Amino acid sequence: MSSNETPRGPVDSSRIPRYAGPATFARLPRLDEVGTADVAVVGVPFDSGVSYRPGARFGGNAIREASRLLRPYNPAQDASPFALAQVADGGDIAVNPFNINEAVETIEAAADDLLGTGARLMTLGGDHTIALPLLRSVAKKHGPVALLHFDAHLDTWDTYFGAEYTHGTPFRRAVEEGILDTSALSHVGTRGPLYGKQDLTDDEKMGFGIVTSADISRRGADEVADQLRQRIGDRPLYISIDIDCLDPAHAPGTGTPEAGGMTSRELLEILRGLASCNLVSADVVEVAPAYDHAEITSVAASHTAYELTTIMSRQIAEARAK
Ligand SMILES: N=C(N)NCCCC(=O)O
Ligand SMILES: [Zn+2]
Ligand SMILES: [Zn+2]
């Protein structure tokens, strides 16, 4: 059962300064303080699946720190997300950094527990490897899900150094496992050099459509969101956001940056255009604070997670009102 209690909401910033006290996401209560939540924000400090710069294991806490400045009313979606639903910070899923297979199992089991309480998940990564166990868990509950994947990269490659579970391979594994609804899969923000043209052929065969970062600048966020919304329809939707979908100017703090990306404004606008979709869970991954400057990346990631939690909270409130 989801929480039926009045949402606790964030600490009041007019009484306790934002920079005081421990950093939960948006200064929300901890999950153990409220019992159950409609939306559980959880960190997954795991980056043993990266192919280049490490450091995303520190991403979740950097996003929490940057989220101190979020305010309770979201004018872009005309909603107070933390009053509409109980949103709480479930802390981190503690995973083994030395054993990727074990880490993937631990994440899936922890996600099963949280989804089993009736909560939707807003996960803060971590590298992109973590999307696979999260999708497995979501698919157990909802069946194969539609996927919107915001990323510079395809992440549908096969293996790296023979390893199946890496941050470049989660979505190929997910397609192989039949946990994605292959009639509604899209990459958004794709760009940059590939290993070969075959990467695109393979990706298309798996069922993915691609909206490149250049498409977004040519067509605009609204048109792109309309097109994605039509493709998704009312299917259960999982949104996975690799922060490197943003241009390195908007997200320098990440492990595999690629020039020519979308702006943070475009990302937020596309998400707002998806507000009517049935968003069952989401992740924001690949924030590597050691390469960040002035919290540019973690602020962008915190606002991204804020839009996603707003979408979920509004849907929870609407479903309750019916
Ligand atoms: N998922 C992220 N961020 N990057 C994947 C890049 C894989 C590669 O090195 O080719
Ligand atoms: Zn990426
Ligand atoms: Zn990725």
XYZ file of C-alpha atoms and ligand atoms in Angstrom:
334
model
C 0.000 0.000 0.000
C 1.194 3.495 -0.749
C 1.217 6.152 1.888
C -2.186 7.587 2.740
C -0.806 10.014 5.273
C -0.620 13.735 4.649
C 2.616 14.365 2.787
C 5.266 15.665 5.134
C 7.065 17.739 2.505
C 10.422 19.457 2.717
C 11.971 21.301 5.651
C 10.697 24.918 5.734
C 13.504 27.060 4.321
C 12.128 30.208 5.966
C 12.792 28.603 9.368
C 15.861 26.481 8.804
C 18.318 27.802 6.239
C 18.683 25.636 3.183
C 22.339 25.024 3.731
C 21.803 23.688 7.270
C 21.291 20.067 8.187
C 21.739 16.820 6.300
C 21.010 16.750 2.583
C 18.103 14.550 1.636
C 16.672 15.076 -1.847
C 14.894 18.478 -1.847
C 15.168 18.434 1.986
C 12.385 15.881 2.068
C 11.912 13.491 4.978
C 13.759 10.213 5.058
C 11.674 7.200 4.116
C 12.145 5.696 7.594
C 10.611 8.859 9.069
C 7.371 8.510 7.106
C 7.080 4.726 6.837
C 5.943 4.431 3.244
C 6.085 6.806 0.329
C 4.337 7.284 -2.995
C 7.647 8.220 -4.571
C 10.916 6.964 -3.085
C 14.052 8.836 -4.090
C 16.995 6.456 -3.775
C 20.690 6.736 -4.463
C 22.707 3.984 -6.107
C 26.387 4.780 -5.505
C 27.840 2.398 -8.054
C 30.289 3.213 -10.865
C 32.199 -0.001 -11.476
C 30.592 -0.273 -14.929
C 32.217 2.767 -16.532
C 34.372 2.734 -19.667
C 36.120 6.078 -19.096
C 36.161 8.528 -16.179
C 35.015 7.074 -12.847
C 33.250 9.029 -10.115
C 29.490 8.629 -10.644
C 29.339 6.762 -7.335
C 29.341 10.239 -5.786
C 26.556 11.485 -8.061
C 23.562 10.797 -5.840
C 24.904 12.743 -2.914
C 25.993 15.626 -5.160
C 22.444 15.796 -6.550
C 21.028 15.779 -3.009
C 23.348 18.657 -2.030
C 22.379 20.665 -5.124
C 18.684 19.953 -4.489
C 18.706 22.027 -1.285
C 17.667 25.015 -3.393
C 14.581 23.414 -4.953
C 11.363 25.129 -3.890
C 8.046 23.420 -3.172
C 5.955 24.860 -6.042
C 6.748 23.922 -9.646
C 5.216 26.647 -11.822
C 6.112 24.885 -15.080
C 3.730 22.047 -14.167
C 1.479 24.141 -11.896
C 1.949 21.678 -9.044
C 3.385 21.350 -5.555
C 4.783 17.860 -5.982
C 5.636 17.234 -2.356
C 2.157 18.246 -1.181
C 0.353 16.114 -3.791
C 2.092 12.907 -2.767
C 4.419 11.596 -0.095
C 7.872 11.875 -1.598
C 10.688 10.677 0.650
C 14.395 9.975 0.463
C 15.076 6.270 0.844
C 18.835 6.703 1.236
C 21.295 4.640 -0.751
C 21.230 1.068 -1.981
C 24.574 -0.225 -0.680
C 26.189 -2.266 -3.437
C 29.430 -4.184 -3.845
C 31.874 -2.065 -5.892
C 34.103 -5.094 -6.598
C 31.528 -7.456 -8.083
C 29.293 -6.109 -10.842
C 27.063 -9.190 -11.053
C 26.405 -9.077 -7.332
C 25.777 -5.319 -7.478
C 23.219 -5.783 -10.250
C 21.413 -8.423 -8.142
C 21.457 -6.227 -5.045
C 19.969 -3.276 -6.940
C 17.196 -5.445 -8.404
C 16.314 -6.882 -4.982
C 16.270 -3.455 -3.321
C 14.103 -2.066 -6.138
C 11.735 -5.045 -5.748
C 11.343 -4.225 -2.048
C 10.649 -0.550 -2.679
C 8.252 -1.122 -5.595
C 6.553 -3.779 -3.464
C 5.533 -1.091 -0.969
C 3.601 0.641 -3.765
C 6.183 3.385 -4.285
C 7.410 4.651 -7.635
C 11.179 4.979 -7.839
C 13.191 8.088 -8.592
C 16.735 6.744 -8.628
C 19.875 8.878 -8.480
C 22.930 7.134 -9.948
C 25.483 5.828 -10.208
C 26.567 4.902 -13.707
C 24.168 3.681 -16.386
C 24.696 -0.002 -15.548
C 22.089 0.434 -12.824
C 19.259 0.954 -15.329
C 19.188 -2.781 -16.134
C 18.320 -4.098 -12.654
C 15.897 -1.201 -12.173
C 14.123 -2.072 -15.440
C 14.016 -5.751 -14.474
C 12.284 -4.837 -11.266
C 9.840 -2.410 -12.897
C 8.981 -5.014 -15.571
C 8.186 -7.600 -12.895
C 5.539 -5.219 -11.638
C 4.206 -3.676 -14.849
C 5.251 -6.048 -17.636
C 7.456 -4.789 -20.478
C 7.679 -1.000 -20.254
C 8.063 1.808 -22.756
C 11.491 3.425 -22.427
C 12.595 6.976 -23.023
C 16.346 7.073 -22.835
C 17.978 10.523 -22.727
C 21.668 10.116 -23.478
C 24.475 11.145 -25.802
C 25.120 7.409 -26.182
C 23.093 4.467 -27.418
C 24.041 2.175 -24.520
C 22.926 -0.760 -26.658
C 26.431 -2.081 -27.252
C 27.102 -5.746 -26.588
C 30.116 -6.121 -24.268
C 33.218 -4.252 -23.114
C 36.301 -6.388 -22.431
C 33.900 -9.316 -22.469
C 31.751 -7.816 -19.686
C 27.989 -7.967 -20.221
C 26.977 -5.552 -17.509
C 28.512 -2.130 -18.121
C 27.264 1.395 -18.546
C 27.378 1.034 -22.339
C 25.227 -2.127 -22.511
C 22.151 -1.978 -20.231
C 19.535 -1.505 -22.943
C 20.754 -4.321 -25.184
C 20.512 -6.640 -22.179
C 17.048 -5.292 -21.417
C 15.848 -5.958 -24.983
C 17.347 -9.474 -24.886
C 15.514 -10.145 -21.633
C 12.171 -9.028 -23.066
C 11.578 -6.456 -20.337
C 11.046 -3.530 -22.719
C 8.002 -2.848 -24.873
C 9.807 -2.734 -28.201
C 7.008 -0.762 -29.841
C 7.862 2.304 -27.735
C 11.616 2.732 -27.314
C 13.391 6.009 -27.997
C 16.812 7.458 -27.466
C 16.779 11.246 -27.097
C 19.832 13.503 -27.377
C 21.982 10.969 -29.218
C 25.164 12.270 -30.844
C 28.874 11.706 -31.180
C 31.179 9.137 -32.734
C 30.250 5.446 -32.808
C 32.326 2.297 -33.307
C 30.729 1.730 -36.722
C 27.537 2.113 -38.716
C 26.499 -1.341 -37.514
C 25.849 0.208 -34.072
C 22.905 2.058 -35.617
C 21.670 -0.970 -37.566
C 21.734 -3.129 -34.420
C 20.024 -0.445 -32.397
C 17.235 -0.043 -34.940
C 16.696 -3.807 -35.051
C 16.161 -3.748 -31.301
C 13.298 -1.346 -31.920
C 14.764 1.992 -30.903
C 13.902 5.265 -32.556
C 16.437 8.082 -32.299
C 15.905 11.788 -31.708
C 19.372 13.293 -32.042
C 20.472 16.450 -30.235
C 20.519 18.160 -33.664
C 16.858 17.119 -34.211
C 15.973 18.832 -30.944
C 17.641 22.094 -31.910
C 16.040 21.991 -35.366
C 12.525 20.960 -34.346
C 12.247 22.359 -30.849
C 11.377 20.740 -27.527
C 7.576 20.966 -27.892
C 7.427 19.161 -31.214
C 9.813 16.483 -29.977
C 7.758 15.961 -26.816
C 4.540 15.699 -28.866
C 6.068 13.027 -31.081
C 7.399 11.046 -28.105
C 4.080 11.286 -26.292
C 2.237 9.880 -29.281
C 4.651 6.971 -29.544
C 4.335 6.168 -25.823
C 0.551 6.497 -25.534
C -0.714 5.143 -22.220
C 1.910 2.418 -21.845
C 3.735 2.220 -18.509
C 6.791 4.381 -19.086
C 10.285 4.316 -17.612
C 12.492 7.370 -18.207
C 16.244 6.935 -17.920
C 18.269 10.139 -18.019
C 22.001 9.999 -18.511
C 23.072 13.537 -17.623
C 25.543 13.426 -20.526
C 22.511 13.939 -22.779
C 23.237 17.582 -21.954
C 26.021 19.467 -23.676
C 29.242 19.452 -21.622
C 28.645 23.207 -21.175
C 25.485 22.275 -19.237
C 26.875 19.128 -17.626
C 30.654 19.021 -17.419
C 30.555 16.694 -14.430
C 30.153 13.379 -16.176
C 32.298 10.463 -17.273
C 31.897 10.270 -21.068
C 31.155 13.809 -22.294
C 30.288 14.454 -25.959
C 30.148 17.874 -27.648
C 27.002 19.180 -29.300
C 24.357 18.264 -26.749
C 21.005 19.705 -25.769
C 20.645 22.457 -23.220
C 19.244 21.915 -19.744
C 16.308 24.106 -20.803
C 15.517 21.766 -23.699
C 15.679 18.712 -21.441
C 13.368 20.233 -18.830
C 10.934 21.410 -21.510
C 10.745 17.976 -23.149
C 10.050 16.388 -19.756
C 7.269 18.887 -19.033
C 5.752 17.971 -22.394
C 5.543 14.360 -21.195
C 3.586 15.203 -18.042
C 0.533 13.205 -19.145
C 2.487 9.965 -19.684
C 2.136 7.083 -17.226
C 5.582 7.447 -15.637
C 6.102 4.442 -13.369
C 9.739 5.062 -12.391
C 12.798 6.993 -13.524
C 16.508 7.396 -13.021
C 19.079 10.186 -13.395
C 22.566 8.763 -13.807
C 26.189 9.528 -14.693
C 26.694 12.647 -12.563
C 30.407 12.577 -11.660
C 30.974 15.527 -9.328
C 34.788 15.458 -9.470
C 34.564 16.899 -13.011
C 31.852 19.387 -12.139
C 32.234 23.121 -11.616
C 30.047 25.276 -9.374
C 27.509 22.402 -9.187
C 26.462 23.041 -12.813
C 25.810 19.366 -13.441
C 24.280 18.475 -10.102
C 21.957 21.495 -10.201
C 20.796 20.406 -13.681
C 20.343 16.844 -12.395
C 18.413 18.017 -9.322
C 16.016 20.034 -11.488
C 15.644 17.061 -13.817
C 14.711 14.798 -10.898
C 12.341 17.521 -9.668
C 10.419 17.553 -12.972
C 10.245 13.756 -12.936
C 8.978 13.605 -9.343
C 6.449 16.301 -10.200
C 5.096 14.182 -13.065
C 4.782 11.161 -10.755
C 3.199 13.124 -7.895
C 0.589 14.685 -10.152
C -0.385 11.297 -11.520
C -0.617 9.798 -8.044
C -2.847 12.670 -6.915
C -5.030 12.389 -10.032
C -5.445 8.642 -9.574
C -6.431 9.189 -5.937
C -9.009 11.809 -6.875
C -10.787 9.382 -9.271
N 26.512 5.399 -20.598
C 27.437 6.271 -20.793
N 27.474 7.390 -20.185
N 28.435 6.045 -21.658
C 28.568 4.881 -22.441
C 29.807 5.027 -23.264
C 30.332 3.727 -23.670
C 31.645 3.822 -24.444
O 32.649 4.094 -23.820
O 31.630 3.586 -25.638
Zn 25.904 8.614 -21.940
Zn 24.285 6.210 -20.653
